[in-house]
Amino acid sequence: MLSISVKEFLFWKKKQLSKGGDHQSFNFLLNCIGGFSNSDITLLRINPESNLYIKKNLDYLESIWEDHLFNHKPIQYLCGLTFWRDLKLKVTDKVLIPRPETELIIDIVLDIFRNESQKIIFAELGTGSGAISIALALAYPLWYGIATDIDQDALEIANSNYINSSKQSNLKFCCGHWWTPVENFKGKIDLAISNPPYIPKNTYEKLPKEVKNFEPKIALIGGEDGLQHIREIIQKAPIYLKEKGWLILENHFDQGEKVKELFIKNKFKSVEIVNDLSGVGRFTIGRYK
Ligand SMILES: C[S@@+](CC[C@H](N)C(=O)[O-])C[C@H]1O[C@@H](n2cnc3c(N)ncnc32)[C@H](O)[C@@H]1O
C-alpha cells in the first residue's frame, strides 16, 4: 500500500475528471485497482489533512484512465472485472461485459420457478462470462446446469468465475454450437436460457467504439437481420426441451414481436414479451407445448 495526502489525491482526482469520462467509471477504477471505495472518498473530504492508502500509484491509475478516455476501452476490461447482480466477475476481451438489463433474466426465472426444492435441469446457450448460469446455480443449489459457448476461452473465464463465486458443483461448462453440447439431454431440459448475439449486421457497423473495437464480434452479430441465432435456437428447442419446458431469450429492443412469432410458429405456448426496466420488450419467453 502507498500513502498519499488526501489533498494531493483530491487535486489529482479533479484533474483526471476534467479530462472527461463519468464519475461512475472513475470510481470503478479507484475501487478495483486503487483499492478504495466511494465511502472512503466521502470520509476523506471530512478530514482533508489526513493521509490515505492506495494499492497502485497515481501515475499508474492515470495511465489506465487515459487508456479508457482516449482509446475508448471499457473500464471493466481495463480493470479485468465487473459487477453483475451480487456477483463479482472476471472479464477479458474474450467475453461480453454482462449488461445490467440482462440481470432481469434472473428475476424472470425466479418468478417462474418459485419452488426452490424442485430439481430441474437448465441449459444456458452462449454463457460468455457465465453470469446468468452462475447466478442461477447459486440461487437454486438443487438444480443442475449446463453452460455452453462456442468459444473455449470464454468458457474458461466462466468456469473460473464459477469457482470464485461458489463452492457448489451443480454447473458444468461445455463447448459447442448452440444445442450441440447438450446432445445427451434431448427431451430432458426443463429450462433453456440464451442471450444470443442479436445485433443486425448493419447496426453492428454503427455501434460505439467502446463496443465495436473491444467486445467480441462473435458475441454481438446476429446475421443480416439479427435473428439468425435466435431462429436456430427456437427451431431446435423442441428437440431438447421437456414437455412444458421453458425457453427464455433476450433480444434486441425492436425484435420482440418477431421473436414471439417464431415461438408461436414452433408450437410454443404461453408466449410473452417481457419488458426491461426502461420499458423495452427485451425478453421473449415461452413454454414448449
Ligand atoms: C451476447 S453474448 C452473451 C454472453 C452472456 N450470456 C451474457 O448475457 O452476458 C453471446 C454469447 O454467445 C456465444 N456464441 C456466439 N455464437 C455461438 C454459437 N454458434 N454457439 C454457442 N455460443 C455462441 C458468444 O461467444 C457469447 O459468449
PDB file of C-alpha atoms and ligand atoms in Angstrom:
ATOM      1  CA  MET A   1       0.000   0.000   0.000  1.00  0.00           C
ATOM      2  CA  LEU A   2       1.193   3.522  -0.811  1.00  0.00           C
ATOM      3  CA  SER A   3       0.442   6.522   1.344  1.00  0.00           C
ATOM      4  CA  ILE A   4      -0.539   9.903  -0.137  1.00  0.00           C
ATOM      5  CA  SER A   5      -2.104  13.018   1.323  1.00  0.00           C
ATOM      6  CA  VAL A   6      -5.828  13.481   0.901  1.00  0.00           C
ATOM      7  CA  LYS A   7      -5.255  16.968  -0.525  1.00  0.00           C
ATOM      8  CA  GLU A   8      -2.942  15.592  -3.214  1.00  0.00           C
ATOM      9  CA  PHE A   9      -5.415  12.835  -4.029  1.00  0.00           C
ATOM     10  CA  LEU A  10      -8.414  15.174  -4.334  1.00  0.00           C
ATOM     11  CA  PHE A  11      -6.440  17.553  -6.560  1.00  0.00           C
ATOM     12  CA  TRP A  12      -5.374  14.632  -8.761  1.00  0.00           C
ATOM     13  CA  LYS A  13      -8.931  13.274  -8.924  1.00  0.00           C
ATOM     14  CA  LYS A  14     -10.327  16.632 -10.056  1.00  0.00           C
ATOM     15  CA  LYS A  15      -7.653  16.855 -12.767  1.00  0.00           C
ATOM     16  CA  GLN A  16      -8.489  13.349 -14.081  1.00  0.00           C
ATOM     17  CA  LEU A  17     -12.226  14.029 -14.229  1.00  0.00           C
ATOM     18  CA  SER A  18     -11.616  17.326 -16.054  1.00  0.00           C
ATOM     19  CA  LYS A  19     -10.218  15.249 -18.949  1.00  0.00           C
ATOM     20  CA  GLY A  20     -13.635  13.625 -19.491  1.00  0.00           C
ATOM     21  CA  GLY A  21     -15.411  10.399 -18.605  1.00  0.00           C
ATOM     22  CA  ASP A  22     -18.008   9.793 -15.946  1.00  0.00           C
ATOM     23  CA  HIS A  23     -17.764   9.597 -12.168  1.00  0.00           C
ATOM     24  CA  GLN A  24     -19.094   6.045 -12.108  1.00  0.00           C
ATOM     25  CA  SER A  25     -16.266   4.699 -14.311  1.00  0.00           C
ATOM     26  CA  PHE A  26     -13.672   6.699 -12.411  1.00  0.00           C
ATOM     27  CA  ASN A  27     -14.880   5.388  -9.069  1.00  0.00           C
ATOM     28  CA  PHE A  28     -14.913   1.872 -10.536  1.00  0.00           C
ATOM     29  CA  LEU A  29     -11.215   2.284 -11.372  1.00  0.00           C
ATOM     30  CA  LEU A  30     -10.411   3.669  -7.908  1.00  0.00           C
ATOM     31  CA  ASN A  31     -12.292   0.823  -6.326  1.00  0.00           C
ATOM     32  CA  CYS A  32     -10.976  -2.072  -8.437  1.00  0.00           C
ATOM     33  CA  ILE A  33      -7.368  -1.041  -8.969  1.00  0.00           C
ATOM     34  CA  GLY A  34      -6.798   1.713  -6.412  1.00  0.00           C
ATOM     35  CA  GLY A  35      -8.334  -0.410  -3.683  1.00  0.00           C
ATOM     36  CA  PHE A  36     -10.740   2.087  -2.138  1.00  0.00           C
ATOM     37  CA  SER A  37     -14.427   2.832  -2.256  1.00  0.00           C
ATOM     38  CA  ASN A  38     -16.769   5.773  -2.687  1.00  0.00           C
ATOM     39  CA  SER A  39     -17.459   5.906   1.019  1.00  0.00           C
ATOM     40  CA  ASP A  40     -13.678   6.080   1.685  1.00  0.00           C
ATOM     41  CA  ILE A  41     -13.520   9.172  -0.518  1.00  0.00           C
ATOM     42  CA  THR A  42     -16.514  10.812   1.158  1.00  0.00           C
ATOM     43  CA  LEU A  43     -14.927  10.231   4.564  1.00  0.00           C
ATOM     44  CA  LEU A  44     -11.676  11.755   3.331  1.00  0.00           C
ATOM     45  CA  ARG A  45     -13.449  15.001   2.430  1.00  0.00           C
ATOM     46  CA  ILE A  46     -14.370  15.338   6.089  1.00  0.00           C
ATOM     47  CA  ASN A  47     -10.729  15.005   7.086  1.00  0.00           C
ATOM     48  CA  PRO A  48      -8.622  16.632   4.322  1.00  0.00           C
ATOM     49  CA  GLU A  49      -5.500  16.846   6.483  1.00  0.00           C
ATOM     50  CA  SER A  50      -5.137  13.072   6.749  1.00  0.00           C
ATOM     51  CA  ASN A  51      -3.410  10.521   4.529  1.00  0.00           C
ATOM     52  CA  LEU A  52      -4.859   7.696   2.511  1.00  0.00           C
ATOM     53  CA  TYR A  53      -3.556   4.352   1.327  1.00  0.00           C
ATOM     54  CA  ILE A  54      -3.765   3.148  -2.253  1.00  0.00           C
ATOM     55  CA  LYS A  55      -2.709  -0.097  -3.888  1.00  0.00           C
ATOM     56  CA  LYS A  56      -1.179   1.469  -7.028  1.00  0.00           C
ATOM     57  CA  ASN A  57       0.477   4.820  -7.566  1.00  0.00           C
ATOM     58  CA  LEU A  58      -1.410   7.737  -9.126  1.00  0.00           C
ATOM     59  CA  ASP A  59       0.622   7.666 -12.357  1.00  0.00           C
ATOM     60  CA  TYR A  60      -0.417   4.072 -12.952  1.00  0.00           C
ATOM     61  CA  LEU A  61      -4.095   4.851 -12.278  1.00  0.00           C
ATOM     62  CA  GLU A  62      -3.833   7.878 -14.566  1.00  0.00           C
ATOM     63  CA  SER A  63      -2.429   5.775 -17.434  1.00  0.00           C
ATOM     64  CA  ILE A  64      -5.394   3.402 -17.178  1.00  0.00           C
ATOM     65  CA  TRP A  65      -7.865   6.275 -17.022  1.00  0.00           C
ATOM     66  CA  GLU A  66      -6.338   7.800 -20.155  1.00  0.00           C
ATOM     67  CA  ASP A  67      -6.466   4.445 -21.969  1.00  0.00           C
ATOM     68  CA  HIS A  68     -10.192   4.395 -21.159  1.00  0.00           C
ATOM     69  CA  LEU A  69     -10.770   8.018 -22.211  1.00  0.00           C
ATOM     70  CA  PHE A  70      -8.657   8.293 -25.301  1.00  0.00           C
ATOM     71  CA  ASN A  71      -8.801   4.742 -26.699  1.00  0.00           C
ATOM     72  CA  HIS A  72     -12.423   4.132 -25.638  1.00  0.00           C
ATOM     73  CA  LYS A  73     -11.500   0.896 -23.885  1.00  0.00           C
ATOM     74  CA  PRO A  74     -14.243  -0.202 -21.454  1.00  0.00           C
ATOM     75  CA  ILE A  75     -13.183   0.360 -17.861  1.00  0.00           C
ATOM     76  CA  GLN A  76     -14.302  -3.200 -16.989  1.00  0.00           C
ATOM     77  CA  TYR A  77     -11.759  -4.708 -19.422  1.00  0.00           C
ATOM     78  CA  LEU A  78      -9.032  -2.406 -18.092  1.00  0.00           C
ATOM     79  CA  CYS A  79      -9.831  -3.439 -14.534  1.00  0.00           C
ATOM     80  CA  GLY A  80     -10.406  -7.063 -15.541  1.00  0.00           C
ATOM     81  CA  LEU A  81     -13.685  -7.320 -13.690  1.00  0.00           C
ATOM     82  CA  THR A  82     -17.297  -6.292 -13.482  1.00  0.00           C
ATOM     83  CA  PHE A  83     -20.168  -6.456 -11.008  1.00  0.00           C
ATOM     84  CA  TRP A  84     -23.403  -8.127 -12.076  1.00  0.00           C
ATOM     85  CA  ARG A  85     -26.276  -8.640  -9.630  1.00  0.00           C
ATOM     86  CA  ASP A  86     -24.389  -9.717  -6.497  1.00  0.00           C
ATOM     87  CA  LEU A  87     -21.544 -11.340  -8.455  1.00  0.00           C
ATOM     88  CA  LYS A  88     -18.018 -10.083  -8.946  1.00  0.00           C
ATOM     89  CA  LEU A  89     -16.914 -11.479 -12.320  1.00  0.00           C
ATOM     90  CA  LYS A  90     -13.605 -11.581 -14.118  1.00  0.00           C
ATOM     91  CA  VAL A  91     -13.888 -10.234 -17.675  1.00  0.00           C
ATOM     92  CA  THR A  92     -11.401 -10.135 -20.541  1.00  0.00           C
ATOM     93  CA  ASP A  93     -11.886  -9.192 -24.182  1.00  0.00           C
ATOM     94  CA  LYS A  94     -12.858 -12.850 -24.802  1.00  0.00           C
ATOM     95  CA  VAL A  95     -16.237 -12.262 -23.145  1.00  0.00           C
ATOM     96  CA  LEU A  96     -19.017  -9.721 -23.463  1.00  0.00           C
ATOM     97  CA  ILE A  97     -19.313  -7.451 -20.426  1.00  0.00           C
ATOM     98  CA  PRO A  98     -22.629  -8.663 -18.955  1.00  0.00           C
ATOM     99  CA  ARG A  99     -25.189  -5.856 -19.207  1.00  0.00           C
ATOM    100  CA  PRO A 100     -27.388  -4.526 -16.391  1.00  0.00           C
ATOM    101  CA  GLU A 101     -30.575  -5.136 -18.441  1.00  0.00           C
ATOM    102  CA  THR A 102     -29.711  -8.851 -18.674  1.00  0.00           C
ATOM    103  CA  GLU A 103     -29.918  -9.070 -14.852  1.00  0.00           C
ATOM    104  CA  LEU A 104     -33.698  -9.198 -15.255  1.00  0.00           C
ATOM    105  CA  ILE A 105     -33.466 -12.704 -16.789  1.00  0.00           C
ATOM    106  CA  ILE A 106     -32.771 -13.995 -13.284  1.00  0.00           C
ATOM    107  CA  ASP A 107     -35.882 -12.241 -11.930  1.00  0.00           C
ATOM    108  CA  ILE A 108     -37.965 -13.792 -14.727  1.00  0.00           C
ATOM    109  CA  VAL A 109     -36.685 -17.245 -13.718  1.00  0.00           C
ATOM    110  CA  LEU A 110     -37.255 -16.538 -10.002  1.00  0.00           C
ATOM    111  CA  ASP A 111     -40.815 -15.571 -10.862  1.00  0.00           C
ATOM    112  CA  ILE A 112     -41.483 -18.762 -12.866  1.00  0.00           C
ATOM    113  CA  PHE A 113     -39.734 -21.217 -10.538  1.00  0.00           C
ATOM    114  CA  ARG A 114     -40.854 -20.281  -7.042  1.00  0.00           C
ATOM    115  CA  ASN A 115     -40.431 -23.752  -5.604  1.00  0.00           C
ATOM    116  CA  GLU A 116     -36.749 -23.987  -4.712  1.00  0.00           C
ATOM    117  CA  SER A 117     -36.929 -27.658  -3.757  1.00  0.00           C
ATOM    118  CA  GLN A 118     -37.856 -28.639  -7.313  1.00  0.00           C
ATOM    119  CA  LYS A 119     -34.921 -30.378  -9.065  1.00  0.00           C
ATOM    120  CA  ILE A 120     -34.589 -29.301 -12.662  1.00  0.00           C
ATOM    121  CA  ILE A 121     -32.066 -29.309 -15.496  1.00  0.00           C
ATOM    122  CA  PHE A 122     -31.273 -25.996 -17.118  1.00  0.00           C
ATOM    123  CA  ALA A 123     -29.064 -25.047 -20.054  1.00  0.00           C
ATOM    124  CA  GLU A 124     -27.663 -21.666 -20.938  1.00  0.00           C
ATOM    125  CA  LEU A 125     -26.626 -21.302 -24.574  1.00  0.00           C
ATOM    126  CA  GLY A 126     -23.815 -18.766 -25.034  1.00  0.00           C
ATOM    127  CA  THR A 127     -22.749 -18.197 -21.444  1.00  0.00           C
ATOM    128  CA  GLY A 128     -19.865 -15.730 -22.037  1.00  0.00           C
ATOM    129  CA  SER A 129     -18.588 -14.704 -18.587  1.00  0.00           C
ATOM    130  CA  GLY A 130     -21.001 -17.227 -17.026  1.00  0.00           C
ATOM    131  CA  ALA A 131     -23.079 -14.504 -15.329  1.00  0.00           C
ATOM    132  CA  ILE A 132     -26.565 -15.956 -15.926  1.00  0.00           C
ATOM    133  CA  SER A 133     -25.677 -19.597 -15.231  1.00  0.00           C
ATOM    134  CA  ILE A 134     -23.672 -18.812 -12.108  1.00  0.00           C
ATOM    135  CA  ALA A 135     -26.471 -16.645 -10.687  1.00  0.00           C
ATOM    136  CA  LEU A 136     -28.981 -19.464 -11.322  1.00  0.00           C
ATOM    137  CA  ALA A 137     -26.735 -22.217  -9.951  1.00  0.00           C
ATOM    138  CA  LEU A 138     -26.276 -20.175  -6.762  1.00  0.00           C
ATOM    139  CA  ALA A 139     -29.972 -19.298  -6.428  1.00  0.00           C
ATOM    140  CA  TYR A 140     -31.030 -22.940  -6.939  1.00  0.00           C
ATOM    141  CA  PRO A 141     -28.428 -25.298  -5.415  1.00  0.00           C
ATOM    142  CA  LEU A 142     -30.599 -28.322  -6.267  1.00  0.00           C
ATOM    143  CA  TRP A 143     -30.676 -27.533  -9.981  1.00  0.00           C
ATOM    144  CA  TYR A 144     -28.208 -28.997 -12.443  1.00  0.00           C
ATOM    145  CA  GLY A 145     -26.988 -26.545 -15.079  1.00  0.00           C
ATOM    146  CA  ILE A 146     -25.059 -26.811 -18.320  1.00  0.00           C
ATOM    147  CA  ALA A 147     -23.482 -23.580 -19.519  1.00  0.00           C
ATOM    148  CA  THR A 148     -22.307 -23.664 -23.133  1.00  0.00           C
ATOM    149  CA  ASP A 149     -20.398 -21.442 -25.516  1.00  0.00           C
ATOM    150  CA  ILE A 150     -18.784 -21.753 -28.938  1.00  0.00           C
ATOM    151  CA  ASP A 151     -15.625 -20.171 -27.546  1.00  0.00           C
ATOM    152  CA  GLN A 152     -13.418 -22.283 -25.263  1.00  0.00           C
ATOM    153  CA  ASP A 153     -11.588 -19.164 -23.987  1.00  0.00           C
ATOM    154  CA  ALA A 154     -14.902 -17.686 -22.838  1.00  0.00           C
ATOM    155  CA  LEU A 155     -15.797 -20.958 -21.100  1.00  0.00           C
ATOM    156  CA  GLU A 156     -12.518 -20.923 -19.188  1.00  0.00           C
ATOM    157  CA  ILE A 157     -13.346 -17.469 -17.844  1.00  0.00           C
ATOM    158  CA  ALA A 158     -16.893 -18.576 -16.982  1.00  0.00           C
ATOM    159  CA  ASN A 159     -15.547 -21.646 -15.200  1.00  0.00           C
ATOM    160  CA  SER A 160     -13.090 -19.617 -13.146  1.00  0.00           C
ATOM    161  CA  ASN A 161     -15.888 -17.159 -12.269  1.00  0.00           C
ATOM    162  CA  TYR A 162     -17.968 -20.086 -11.036  1.00  0.00           C
ATOM    163  CA  ILE A 163     -15.127 -21.459  -8.910  1.00  0.00           C
ATOM    164  CA  ASN A 164     -14.525 -17.985  -7.441  1.00  0.00           C
ATOM    165  CA  SER A 165     -18.201 -17.407  -6.638  1.00  0.00           C
ATOM    166  CA  SER A 166     -19.202 -20.762  -5.264  1.00  0.00           C
ATOM    167  CA  LYS A 167     -18.224 -23.993  -3.597  1.00  0.00           C
ATOM    168  CA  GLN A 168     -21.062 -25.782  -5.361  1.00  0.00           C
ATOM    169  CA  SER A 169     -20.728 -28.294  -8.164  1.00  0.00           C
ATOM    170  CA  ASN A 170     -24.117 -28.054  -9.873  1.00  0.00           C
ATOM    171  CA  LEU A 171     -22.894 -26.317 -13.024  1.00  0.00           C
ATOM    172  CA  LYS A 172     -20.878 -27.777 -15.918  1.00  0.00           C
ATOM    173  CA  PHE A 173     -19.316 -25.911 -18.827  1.00  0.00           C
ATOM    174  CA  CYS A 174     -19.365 -27.407 -22.343  1.00  0.00           C
ATOM    175  CA  CYS A 175     -18.081 -26.058 -25.638  1.00  0.00           C
ATOM    176  CA  GLY A 176     -20.001 -26.160 -28.921  1.00  0.00           C
ATOM    177  CA  HIS A 177     -22.523 -24.653 -31.317  1.00  0.00           C
ATOM    178  CA  TRP A 178     -25.829 -23.764 -29.589  1.00  0.00           C
ATOM    179  CA  TRP A 179     -27.635 -27.014 -28.645  1.00  0.00           C
ATOM    180  CA  THR A 180     -24.803 -29.383 -29.695  1.00  0.00           C
ATOM    181  CA  PRO A 181     -23.129 -29.569 -26.250  1.00  0.00           C
ATOM    182  CA  VAL A 182     -26.420 -30.809 -24.747  1.00  0.00           C
ATOM    183  CA  GLU A 183     -26.915 -33.672 -27.247  1.00  0.00           C
ATOM    184  CA  ASN A 184     -27.234 -36.105 -24.334  1.00  0.00           C
ATOM    185  CA  PHE A 185     -30.116 -34.143 -22.812  1.00  0.00           C
ATOM    186  CA  LYS A 186     -32.648 -34.451 -25.647  1.00  0.00           C
ATOM    187  CA  GLY A 187     -36.147 -34.047 -24.202  1.00  0.00           C
ATOM    188  CA  LYS A 188     -34.761 -33.578 -20.670  1.00  0.00           C
ATOM    189  CA  ILE A 189     -34.214 -29.844 -20.301  1.00  0.00           C
ATOM    190  CA  ASP A 190     -36.725 -28.009 -18.105  1.00  0.00           C
ATOM    191  CA  LEU A 191     -35.401 -24.528 -18.775  1.00  0.00           C
ATOM    192  CA  ALA A 192     -33.185 -23.094 -21.526  1.00  0.00           C
ATOM    193  CA  ILE A 193     -31.938 -19.537 -21.497  1.00  0.00           C
ATOM    194  CA  SER A 194     -29.968 -17.579 -24.022  1.00  0.00           C
ATOM    195  CA  ASN A 195     -28.808 -14.038 -24.597  1.00  0.00           C
ATOM    196  CA  PRO A 196     -27.513 -14.781 -28.093  1.00  0.00           C
ATOM    197  CA  PRO A 197     -25.807 -12.377 -30.498  1.00  0.00           C
ATOM    198  CA  TYR A 198     -28.740 -10.405 -31.973  1.00  0.00           C
ATOM    199  CA  ILE A 199     -27.353  -7.187 -33.455  1.00  0.00           C
ATOM    200  CA  PRO A 200     -28.171  -6.859 -37.188  1.00  0.00           C
ATOM    201  CA  LYS A 201     -25.013  -6.661 -39.326  1.00  0.00           C
ATOM    202  CA  ASN A 202     -25.608  -3.047 -40.432  1.00  0.00           C
ATOM    203  CA  THR A 203     -26.331  -1.890 -36.881  1.00  0.00           C
ATOM    204  CA  TYR A 204     -23.114  -3.524 -35.684  1.00  0.00           C
ATOM    205  CA  GLU A 205     -21.107  -1.270 -38.009  1.00  0.00           C
ATOM    206  CA  LYS A 206     -22.592   1.782 -36.253  1.00  0.00           C
ATOM    207  CA  LEU A 207     -22.014   0.632 -32.666  1.00  0.00           C
ATOM    208  CA  PRO A 208     -19.955   2.889 -30.368  1.00  0.00           C
ATOM    209  CA  LYS A 209     -16.187   2.321 -30.419  1.00  0.00           C
ATOM    210  CA  GLU A 210     -16.308   1.060 -26.817  1.00  0.00           C
ATOM    211  CA  VAL A 211     -18.321  -1.918 -28.024  1.00  0.00           C
ATOM    212  CA  LYS A 212     -17.188  -2.442 -31.619  1.00  0.00           C
ATOM    213  CA  ASN A 213     -13.450  -2.144 -31.014  1.00  0.00           C
ATOM    214  CA  PHE A 214     -13.270  -4.231 -27.857  1.00  0.00           C
ATOM    215  CA  GLU A 215     -16.142  -6.641 -27.278  1.00  0.00           C
ATOM    216  CA  PRO A 216     -16.041  -9.985 -29.146  1.00  0.00           C
ATOM    217  CA  LYS A 217     -17.750  -9.720 -32.532  1.00  0.00           C
ATOM    218  CA  ILE A 218     -18.967 -13.294 -32.175  1.00  0.00           C
ATOM    219  CA  ALA A 219     -20.952 -12.246 -29.088  1.00  0.00           C
ATOM    220  CA  LEU A 220     -22.779  -9.464 -30.907  1.00  0.00           C
ATOM    221  CA  ILE A 221     -23.658 -10.058 -34.569  1.00  0.00           C
ATOM    222  CA  GLY A 222     -26.823 -11.999 -35.333  1.00  0.00           C
ATOM    223  CA  GLY A 223     -26.563 -12.088 -39.148  1.00  0.00           C
ATOM    224  CA  GLU A 224     -28.261  -9.744 -41.623  1.00  0.00           C
ATOM    225  CA  ASP A 225     -31.490  -9.247 -39.646  1.00  0.00           C
ATOM    226  CA  GLY A 226     -30.083 -10.031 -36.190  1.00  0.00           C
ATOM    227  CA  LEU A 227     -32.356 -13.059 -35.850  1.00  0.00           C
ATOM    228  CA  GLN A 228     -30.102 -15.770 -37.319  1.00  0.00           C
ATOM    229  CA  HIS A 229     -29.118 -17.325 -33.966  1.00  0.00           C
ATOM    230  CA  ILE A 230     -32.466 -16.691 -32.278  1.00  0.00           C
ATOM    231  CA  ARG A 231     -34.195 -18.525 -35.168  1.00  0.00           C
ATOM    232  CA  GLU A 232     -31.894 -21.544 -34.868  1.00  0.00           C
ATOM    233  CA  ILE A 233     -32.209 -21.720 -31.078  1.00  0.00           C
ATOM    234  CA  ILE A 234     -36.032 -21.600 -31.220  1.00  0.00           C
ATOM    235  CA  GLN A 235     -36.330 -24.102 -34.102  1.00  0.00           C
ATOM    236  CA  LYS A 236     -34.200 -26.725 -32.342  1.00  0.00           C
ATOM    237  CA  ALA A 237     -35.565 -26.107 -28.844  1.00  0.00           C
ATOM    238  CA  PRO A 238     -38.403 -28.687 -29.178  1.00  0.00           C
ATOM    239  CA  ILE A 239     -35.789 -31.478 -29.541  1.00  0.00           C
ATOM    240  CA  TYR A 240     -34.150 -30.639 -26.216  1.00  0.00           C
ATOM    241  CA  LEU A 241     -36.897 -29.237 -24.015  1.00  0.00           C
ATOM    242  CA  LYS A 242     -39.058 -31.421 -21.827  1.00  0.00           C
ATOM    243  CA  GLU A 243     -42.781 -31.201 -22.345  1.00  0.00           C
ATOM    244  CA  LYS A 244     -43.809 -27.841 -20.815  1.00  0.00           C
ATOM    245  CA  GLY A 245     -40.152 -26.795 -20.638  1.00  0.00           C
ATOM    246  CA  TRP A 246     -39.398 -23.070 -20.742  1.00  0.00           C
ATOM    247  CA  LEU A 247     -37.314 -21.107 -23.221  1.00  0.00           C
ATOM    248  CA  ILE A 248     -36.232 -17.590 -22.232  1.00  0.00           C
ATOM    249  CA  LEU A 249     -34.454 -15.405 -24.783  1.00  0.00           C
ATOM    250  CA  GLU A 250     -33.054 -11.912 -24.702  1.00  0.00           C
ATOM    251  CA  ASN A 251     -33.491  -9.963 -27.934  1.00  0.00           C
ATOM    252  CA  HIS A 252     -32.746  -6.564 -29.469  1.00  0.00           C
ATOM    253  CA  PHE A 253     -35.050  -3.684 -28.449  1.00  0.00           C
ATOM    254  CA  ASP A 254     -37.221  -3.975 -31.598  1.00  0.00           C
ATOM    255  CA  GLN A 255     -37.279  -7.756 -32.138  1.00  0.00           C
ATOM    256  CA  GLY A 256     -39.894  -8.754 -29.535  1.00  0.00           C
ATOM    257  CA  GLU A 257     -42.850  -9.238 -31.914  1.00  0.00           C
ATOM    258  CA  LYS A 258     -40.788 -11.174 -34.481  1.00  0.00           C
ATOM    259  CA  VAL A 259     -39.318 -13.438 -31.805  1.00  0.00           C
ATOM    260  CA  LYS A 260     -42.808 -14.005 -30.386  1.00  0.00           C
ATOM    261  CA  GLU A 261     -43.993 -15.109 -33.877  1.00  0.00           C
ATOM    262  CA  LEU A 262     -41.062 -17.548 -34.100  1.00  0.00           C
ATOM    263  CA  PHE A 263     -42.012 -19.065 -30.732  1.00  0.00           C
ATOM    264  CA  ILE A 264     -45.629 -19.494 -31.821  1.00  0.00           C
ATOM    265  CA  LYS A 265     -44.651 -20.917 -35.238  1.00  0.00           C
ATOM    266  CA  ASN A 266     -42.591 -23.556 -33.408  1.00  0.00           C
ATOM    267  CA  LYS A 267     -45.541 -24.622 -31.248  1.00  0.00           C
ATOM    268  CA  PHE A 268     -44.648 -22.785 -28.044  1.00  0.00           C
ATOM    269  CA  LYS A 269     -47.476 -21.830 -25.682  1.00  0.00           C
ATOM    270  CA  SER A 270     -47.776 -19.077 -23.022  1.00  0.00           C
ATOM    271  CA  VAL A 271     -45.581 -16.858 -25.208  1.00  0.00           C
ATOM    272  CA  GLU A 272     -44.943 -13.438 -23.711  1.00  0.00           C
ATOM    273  CA  ILE A 273     -42.751 -10.433 -24.332  1.00  0.00           C
ATOM    274  CA  VAL A 274     -41.258  -9.137 -21.085  1.00  0.00           C
ATOM    275  CA  ASN A 275     -40.134  -5.520 -20.816  1.00  0.00           C
ATOM    276  CA  ASP A 276     -36.833  -4.463 -19.305  1.00  0.00           C
ATOM    277  CA  LEU A 277     -36.662  -1.650 -16.741  1.00  0.00           C
ATOM    278  CA  SER A 278     -36.777   1.008 -19.471  1.00  0.00           C
ATOM    279  CA  GLY A 279     -39.988  -0.429 -20.915  1.00  0.00           C
ATOM    280  CA  VAL A 280     -38.310  -2.116 -23.898  1.00  0.00           C
ATOM    281  CA  GLY A 281     -39.580  -5.576 -24.962  1.00  0.00           C
ATOM    282  CA  ARG A 282     -36.197  -7.113 -24.201  1.00  0.00           C
ATOM    283  CA  PHE A 283     -37.108 -10.740 -23.421  1.00  0.00           C
ATOM    284  CA  THR A 284     -39.368 -13.311 -25.018  1.00  0.00           C
ATOM    285  CA  ILE A 285     -40.441 -16.338 -23.060  1.00  0.00           C
ATOM    286  CA  GLY A 286     -42.490 -19.393 -23.911  1.00  0.00           C
ATOM    287  CA  ARG A 287     -43.313 -22.928 -22.904  1.00  0.00           C
ATOM    288  CA  TYR A 288     -42.964 -25.872 -25.244  1.00  0.00           C
ATOM    289  CA  LYS A 289     -46.481 -27.359 -25.576  1.00  0.00           C
TER     290      LYS A 289
HETATM  291  C1  LIG B   1     -24.486 -11.700 -26.214  1.00  0.00           C
HETATM  292  S1  LIG B   1     -23.229 -12.803 -25.618  1.00  0.00           S
HETATM  293  C2  LIG B   1     -23.981 -13.272 -24.082  1.00  0.00           C
HETATM  294  C3  LIG B   1     -22.997 -13.651 -23.029  1.00  0.00           C
HETATM  295  C4  LIG B   1     -23.618 -13.838 -21.632  1.00  0.00           C
HETATM  296  N1  LIG B   1     -24.597 -14.906 -21.632  1.00  0.00           N
HETATM  297  C5  LIG B   1     -24.260 -12.568 -21.148  1.00  0.00           C
HETATM  298  O1  LIG B   1     -25.502 -12.476 -21.114  1.00  0.00           O
HETATM  299  O2  LIG B   1     -23.527 -11.628 -20.811  1.00  0.00           O
HETATM  300  C6  LIG B   1     -23.449 -14.205 -26.659  1.00  0.00           C
HETATM  301  C7  LIG B   1     -22.560 -15.391 -26.367  1.00  0.00           C
HETATM  302  O3  LIG B   1     -22.871 -16.410 -27.326  1.00  0.00           O
HETATM  303  C8  LIG B   1     -21.685 -17.042 -27.736  1.00  0.00           C
HETATM  304  N2  LIG B   1     -21.907 -17.608 -29.081  1.00  0.00           N
HETATM  305  C9  LIG B   1     -21.841 -16.986 -30.284  1.00  0.00           C
HETATM  306  N3  LIG B   1     -22.117 -17.845 -31.281  1.00  0.00           N
HETATM  307  C10 LIG B   1     -22.366 -19.040 -30.702  1.00  0.00           C
HETATM  308  C11 LIG B   1     -22.710 -20.323 -31.216  1.00  0.00           C
HETATM  309  N4  LIG B   1     -22.852 -20.536 -32.520  1.00  0.00           N
HETATM  310  N5  LIG B   1     -22.901 -21.328 -30.328  1.00  0.00           N
HETATM  311  C12 LIG B   1     -22.747 -21.123 -28.993  1.00  0.00           C
HETATM  312  N6  LIG B   1     -22.419 -19.936 -28.448  1.00  0.00           N
HETATM  313  C13 LIG B   1     -22.234 -18.885 -29.295  1.00  0.00           C
HETATM  314  C14 LIG B   1     -20.634 -15.956 -27.718  1.00  0.00           C
HETATM  315  O4  LIG B   1     -19.335 -16.490 -27.643  1.00  0.00           O
HETATM  316  C15 LIG B   1     -21.073 -15.137 -26.499  1.00  0.00           C
HETATM  317  O5  LIG B   1     -20.405 -15.574 -25.341  1.00  0.00           O
END
